[in-house]
C-alpha cells in the first residue's frame, strides 16, 4: 500500500494576487531585457554581445558590452 500525505495549502487570495502581480512585473522587465540583448550584436562579427550592467542604488550607471569571439568592445556604449 502506498503512503498518502495530506498537504494543507492555505491560499490567501489577496496575497496571491499581489505575488502574481510582482512576478508579472519581473517577467515583463526580464522579457524587455532579453529583447534588448537580442537586438545588440557585435559590430565586428555580428555575434551576440555579453552585457554587464552596473547598478548603483538600483540605477544603471554603466553597461559594458563584450564579444566572446573578438574579446573586445568592453565599455562601448552601443545604445546611442
Ligand atoms: Zn565580435
Coordinates of N, CA and C in Angstrom, one line a residue, residues 19-50:
X19 N 1.4 38.7 -5.2 CA 2.6 37.9 -5.6 C 2.6 37.7 -7.2
X20 N 1.4 37.4 -7.7 CA 1.3 37.2 -9.1 C 1.6 38.5 -9.9
X21 N 1.2 39.6 -9.3 CA 1.5 40.9 -9.9 C 3.0 41.2 -9.9
X22 N 3.6 40.9 -8.8 CA 5.1 41.1 -8.6 C 5.8 40.2 -9.6
X23 N 5.4 39.0 -9.8 CA 6.0 38.1 -10.8 C 5.8 38.6 -12.2
X24 N 4.6 39.1 -12.4 CA 4.3 39.7 -13.7 C 5.2 40.9 -14.1
X25 N 5.5 41.8 -13.1 CA 6.4 42.9 -13.3 C 7.8 42.4 -13.6
X26 N 8.2 41.4 -12.9 CA 9.6 41.0 -13.1 C 9.7 40.3 -14.5
X27 N 8.7 39.5 -14.8 CA 8.9 38.8 -16.1 C 8.8 39.7 -17.3
X28 N 8.0 40.8 -17.1 CA 7.9 41.8 -18.1 C 9.2 42.5 -18.3
X29 N 9.9 42.9 -17.2 CA 11.2 43.5 -17.2 C 12.2 42.6 -17.8
X30 N 12.1 41.3 -17.4 CA 13.1 40.3 -17.9 C 12.9 40.2 -19.5
X31 N 11.7 40.1 -19.9 CA 11.4 40.0 -21.3 C 12.0 41.2 -22.1
X32 N 11.8 42.4 -21.5 CA 12.4 43.6 -22.2 C 13.9 43.5 -22.3
X33 N 14.5 43.0 -21.2 CA 16.0 42.9 -21.2 C 16.4 41.8 -22.2
X34 N 15.7 40.7 -22.3 CA 16.1 39.7 -23.2 C 15.9 40.2 -24.7
X35 N 14.9 40.9 -24.9 CA 14.6 41.5 -26.2 C 15.8 42.4 -26.6
X36 N 16.2 43.2 -25.6 CA 17.3 44.2 -25.8 C 18.6 43.4 -26.2
X37 N 18.8 42.3 -25.5 CA 20.0 41.5 -25.7 C 20.0 41.0 -27.1
X38 N 18.8 40.5 -27.6 CA 18.7 40.0 -28.9 C 19.1 41.0 -30.0
X39 N 18.8 42.3 -29.7 CA 19.0 43.4 -30.7 C 20.4 43.8 -30.8
X40 N 21.2 43.6 -29.7 CA 22.6 44.0 -29.7 C 23.5 43.0 -30.2
X41 N 24.2 43.3 -31.3 CA 25.2 42.4 -31.9 C 26.5 43.1 -32.0
X42 N 27.6 42.3 -32.0 CA 28.9 42.8 -32.2 C 29.1 43.5 -33.6
X43 N 29.6 44.7 -33.6 CA 29.7 45.5 -34.8 C 30.8 44.8 -35.7
X44 N 31.7 44.0 -35.2 CA 32.8 43.4 -36.0 C 32.3 42.1 -36.6
X45 N 31.8 41.2 -35.8 CA 31.5 39.9 -36.3 C 30.0 39.5 -36.3
X46 N 29.1 40.3 -35.6 CA 27.7 40.1 -35.6 C 27.2 39.1 -34.6
X47 N 28.2 38.6 -33.8 CA 27.8 37.7 -32.7 C 27.0 38.5 -31.6
X48 N 26.3 37.7 -30.8 CA 25.6 38.3 -29.7 C 26.6 38.8 -28.7
X49 N 26.4 40.0 -28.1 CA 27.3 40.5 -27.1 C 26.9 40.2 -25.7
X50 N 27.8 40.0 -24.8 CA 27.6 39.9 -23.4 C 27.4 41.3 -22.8

